PDB file of C-alpha atoms in Angstrom:
ATOM      1  CA  MET G  29       8.964  16.316  -1.291  1.00  0.00           C
ATOM      2  CA  SER G  30       6.460  13.496   0.130  1.00  0.00           C
ATOM      3  CA  ASN G  31       7.128  11.544   3.430  1.00  0.00           C
ATOM      4  CA  VAL G  32       8.746   8.599   2.535  1.00  0.00           C
ATOM      5  CA  PRO G  33       9.460   6.931   5.801  1.00  0.00           C
ATOM      6  CA  ASN G  34      13.064   4.853   5.627  1.00  0.00           C
ATOM      7  CA  GLU G  35      11.642   1.396   7.630  1.00  0.00           C
ATOM      8  CA  LEU G  36       9.565   0.969   4.556  1.00  0.00           C
ATOM      9  CA  LYS G  37       9.897  -1.024   1.161  1.00  0.00           C
ATOM     10  CA  TYR G  38       8.484   0.123  -1.999  1.00  0.00           C
ATOM     11  CA  ALA G  39       6.862  -0.965  -4.903  1.00  0.00           C
ATOM     12  CA  PRO G  40       7.728   1.551  -7.940  1.00  0.00           C
ATOM     13  CA  SER G  41       3.907   1.453  -8.181  1.00  0.00           C
ATOM     14  CA  HIS G  42       3.470   3.898  -5.298  1.00  0.00           C
ATOM     15  CA  GLU G  43       2.746   0.778  -2.782  1.00  0.00           C
ATOM     16  CA  TRP G  44       4.455   0.564   0.284  1.00  0.00           C
ATOM     17  CA  ILE G  45       5.058  -2.384   3.121  1.00  0.00           C
ATOM     18  CA  ARG G  46       6.081  -2.840   6.404  1.00  0.00           C
ATOM     19  CA  ALA G  47       7.417  -6.268   8.199  1.00  0.00           C
ATOM     20  CA  GLU G  48       4.730  -6.941  11.449  1.00  0.00           C
ATOM     21  CA  GLY G  49       6.699 -10.243  12.301  1.00  0.00           C
ATOM     22  CA  ASP G  50       6.387 -13.643  11.638  1.00  0.00           C
ATOM     23  CA  GLY G  51       6.315 -13.078   8.125  1.00  0.00           C
ATOM     24  CA  VAL G  52       3.172 -11.089   8.230  1.00  0.00           C
ATOM     25  CA  TYR G  53       3.447  -7.449   6.326  1.00  0.00           C
ATOM     26  CA  THR G  54       1.069  -4.501   5.965  1.00  0.00           C
ATOM     27  CA  VAL G  55       0.729  -2.988   2.863  1.00  0.00           C
ATOM     28  CA  GLY G  56      -0.850   0.829   1.839  1.00  0.00           C
ATOM     29  CA  ILE G  57      -0.265   3.544  -0.551  1.00  0.00           C
ATOM     30  CA  THR G  58       2.522   5.911  -0.732  1.00  0.00           C
ATOM     31  CA  GLU G  59       1.867   9.767   1.088  1.00  0.00           C
ATOM     32  CA  HIS G  60       3.132  10.579  -3.149  1.00  0.00           C
ATOM     33  CA  ALA G  61       0.251   8.241  -4.680  1.00  0.00           C
ATOM     34  CA  GLN G  62      -2.315   9.614  -2.306  1.00  0.00           C
ATOM     35  CA  GLU G  63      -1.507  13.512  -2.879  1.00  0.00           C
ATOM     36  CA  LEU G  64      -1.685  12.594  -6.917  1.00  0.00           C
ATOM     37  CA  LEU G  65      -4.833  11.073  -6.256  1.00  0.00           C
ATOM     38  CA  GLY G  66      -6.312  13.814  -4.515  1.00  0.00           C
ATOM     39  CA  ASP G  67      -9.503  13.299  -1.715  1.00  0.00           C
ATOM     40  CA  MET G  68     -10.182   9.336  -1.533  1.00  0.00           C
ATOM     41  CA  VAL G  69     -14.125   8.554  -1.459  1.00  0.00           C
ATOM     42  CA  PHE G  70     -14.343   4.650  -1.981  1.00  0.00           C
ATOM     43  CA  VAL G  71     -11.242   2.061  -1.006  1.00  0.00           C
ATOM     44  CA  GLU G  72     -11.575  -1.367  -2.722  1.00  0.00           C
ATOM     45  CA  LEU G  73     -10.479  -3.722  -0.282  1.00  0.00           C
ATOM     46  CA  PRO G  74      -9.261  -7.615  -1.320  1.00  0.00           C
ATOM     47  CA  ASP G  75     -11.389 -10.561   0.409  1.00  0.00           C
ATOM     48  CA  VAL G  76      -9.361 -12.152   3.306  1.00  0.00           C
ATOM     49  CA  GLY G  77      -7.952 -15.395   2.383  1.00  0.00           C
ATOM     50  CA  ASP G  78      -7.305 -14.394  -1.188  1.00  0.00           C
ATOM     51  CA  ASN G  79      -4.148 -15.642  -2.770  1.00  0.00           C
ATOM     52  CA  VAL G  80      -2.160 -12.712  -4.177  1.00  0.00           C
ATOM     53  CA  ALA G  81       0.685 -12.865  -6.729  1.00  0.00           C
ATOM     54  CA  ALA G  82       3.011  -9.821  -6.648  1.00  0.00           C
ATOM     55  CA  GLY G  83       2.178  -7.546  -8.983  1.00  0.00           C
ATOM     56  CA  ASP G  84      -1.481  -9.022  -9.314  1.00  0.00           C
ATOM     57  CA  ASP G  85      -4.065  -5.805  -8.967  1.00  0.00           C
ATOM     58  CA  VAL G  86      -5.762  -6.500  -5.896  1.00  0.00           C
ATOM     59  CA  ALA G  87      -7.356  -3.617  -4.503  1.00  0.00           C
ATOM     60  CA  VAL G  88      -9.075  -0.326  -6.181  1.00  0.00           C
ATOM     61  CA  ALA G  89      -8.709   3.680  -4.414  1.00  0.00           C
ATOM     62  CA  GLU G  90     -10.968   5.808  -5.943  1.00  0.00           C
ATOM     63  CA  SER G  91     -10.908   9.380  -5.435  1.00  0.00           C
ATOM     64  CA  VAL G  92     -12.630  12.676  -6.656  1.00  0.00           C
ATOM     65  CA  LYS G  93      -9.891  12.913  -9.651  1.00  0.00           C
ATOM     66  CA  ALA G  94      -9.651   9.151 -10.819  1.00  0.00           C
ATOM     67  CA  ALA G  95      -9.655   5.367 -10.055  1.00  0.00           C
ATOM     68  CA  SER G  96      -6.323   3.498  -9.483  1.00  0.00           C
ATOM     69  CA  ASP G  97      -5.461  -0.226  -9.238  1.00  0.00           C
ATOM     70  CA  ILE G  98      -3.665  -1.415  -5.720  1.00  0.00           C
ATOM     71  CA  TYR G  99      -0.848  -3.898  -6.704  1.00  0.00           C
ATOM     72  CA  ALA G 100       0.407  -6.428  -4.412  1.00  0.00           C
ATOM     73  CA  PRO G 101       4.162  -5.642  -3.600  1.00  0.00           C
ATOM     74  CA  ILE G 102       4.662  -9.011  -3.068  1.00  0.00           C
ATOM     75  CA  ALA G 103       3.273 -12.529  -2.929  1.00  0.00           C
ATOM     76  CA  GLY G 104       0.798 -14.197  -0.393  1.00  0.00           C
ATOM     77  CA  GLU G 105      -2.211 -14.803   1.248  1.00  0.00           C
ATOM     78  CA  VAL G 106      -4.578 -11.645   2.739  1.00  0.00           C
ATOM     79  CA  LEU G 107      -4.951 -11.674   6.858  1.00  0.00           C
ATOM     80  CA  ALA G 108      -7.194  -8.666   7.211  1.00  0.00           C
ATOM     81  CA  VAL G 109      -8.257  -5.580   5.761  1.00  0.00           C
ATOM     82  CA  ASN G 110      -8.694  -2.128   7.119  1.00  0.00           C
ATOM     83  CA  GLU G 111     -12.378  -2.511   7.230  1.00  0.00           C
ATOM     84  CA  GLU G 112     -11.882   1.480   8.871  1.00  0.00           C
ATOM     85  CA  LEU G 113     -11.746   2.309   5.029  1.00  0.00           C
ATOM     86  CA  GLU G 114     -15.244   1.318   4.308  1.00  0.00           C
ATOM     87  CA  ASP G 115     -17.037   4.340   6.560  1.00  0.00           C
ATOM     88  CA  SER G 116     -13.766   6.470   6.190  1.00  0.00           C
ATOM     89  CA  PRO G 117     -11.719   6.130   2.832  1.00  0.00           C
ATOM     90  CA  GLU G 118     -10.794   9.629   3.300  1.00  0.00           C
ATOM     91  CA  LEU G 119      -7.529   7.911   6.509  1.00  0.00           C
ATOM     92  CA  VAL G 120      -5.906   7.348   3.046  1.00  0.00           C
ATOM     93  CA  ASN G 121      -5.246  10.511   2.741  1.00  0.00           C
ATOM     94  CA  SER G 122      -4.780  12.025   5.988  1.00  0.00           C
ATOM     95  CA  ASP G 123      -2.525   8.776   7.139  1.00  0.00           C
ATOM     96  CA  PRO G 124      -1.062   6.683   3.980  1.00  0.00           C
ATOM     97  CA  TYR G 125       1.259   5.417   6.499  1.00  0.00           C
ATOM     98  CA  GLY G 126      -0.507   4.707   9.570  1.00  0.00           C
ATOM     99  CA  ASP G 127      -4.735   4.535   9.868  1.00  0.00           C
ATOM    100  CA  GLY G 128      -4.599   4.253   6.309  1.00  0.00           C
ATOM    101  CA  TRP G 129      -3.416   0.867   5.718  1.00  0.00           C
ATOM    102  CA  LEU G 130      -5.136  -1.266   3.276  1.00  0.00           C
ATOM    103  CA  PHE G 131      -4.258  -5.149   4.206  1.00  0.00           C
ATOM    104  CA  LYS G 132      -2.134  -7.278   5.638  1.00  0.00           C
ATOM    105  CA  LEU G 133      -0.166 -10.273   3.722  1.00  0.00           C
ATOM    106  CA  LYS G 134       1.055 -13.336   5.130  1.00  0.00           C
ATOM    107  CA  ALA G 135       4.036 -13.520   2.752  1.00  0.00           C
ATOM    108  CA  ASP G 136       5.116 -16.672  -0.150  1.00  0.00           C
ATOM    109  CA  ASP G 137       8.594 -15.962  -0.214  1.00  0.00           C
ATOM    110  CA  GLU G 138      10.189 -13.245   1.783  1.00  0.00           C
ATOM    111  CA  SER G 139      12.821 -12.785  -0.534  1.00  0.00           C
ATOM    112  CA  GLU G 140      10.818 -10.850  -2.813  1.00  0.00           C
ATOM    113  CA  LEU G 141      11.650  -8.067  -0.605  1.00  0.00           C
ATOM    114  CA  GLU G 142      15.147  -7.767  -1.732  1.00  0.00           C
ATOM    115  CA  SER G 143      13.462  -6.790  -5.537  1.00  0.00           C
ATOM    116  CA  LEU G 144      11.784  -3.763  -3.745  1.00  0.00           C
ATOM    117  CA  LEU G 145      13.012  -0.302  -3.354  1.00  0.00           C
ATOM    118  CA  ASN G 146      14.298   1.494  -0.129  1.00  0.00           C
ATOM    119  CA  ALA G 147      13.333   5.012   0.832  1.00  0.00           C
ATOM    120  CA  GLU G 148      15.630   6.570  -0.854  1.00  0.00           C
ATOM    121  CA  GLY G 149      15.580   4.927  -4.297  1.00  0.00           C
ATOM    122  CA  TYR G 150      11.950   5.454  -4.163  1.00  0.00           C
ATOM    123  CA  ALA G 151      12.347   9.077  -3.595  1.00  0.00           C
ATOM    124  CA  ALA G 152      14.179   8.811  -6.507  1.00  0.00           C
ATOM    125  CA  SER G 153      11.952   7.393  -8.325  1.00  0.00           C
ATOM    126  CA  ILE G 154       8.917   9.977  -7.751  1.00  0.00           C
ATOM    127  CA  ASP G 155      11.443  12.957  -8.051  1.00  0.00           C
ATOM    128  CA  GLU G 156      11.734  11.559 -12.354  1.00  0.00           C
ATOM    129  CA  ASP G 157       7.790  11.821 -12.347  1.00  0.00           C
TER     130      ASP G 157
END
């Protein structure tokens, strides 16, 4: 069973989002998603300043098995990207909820978070896979 932290919200497409305060959110992919992809070899991140809509494909995770689009769980402006992943994409595998984060967003509309899954809902959705 994958680790599904309770304090996060989840998109059905396997992204997690964590509130950092002041409308800023950190986004990454779940432990379950990185397990399915396997060893990361490259992560293509959005550009700082990009405005994204919920559901937009904003990044790509490439592993030894496959390349997978990563989607914005909510709309907002990209404030920061995890530059550590340029040299160490394996951080997504070793610490998907910590050092393996992908980007930070300033939310356009925080009510969009209500459409995301809580930990229990996400865990149930991956149990069905």
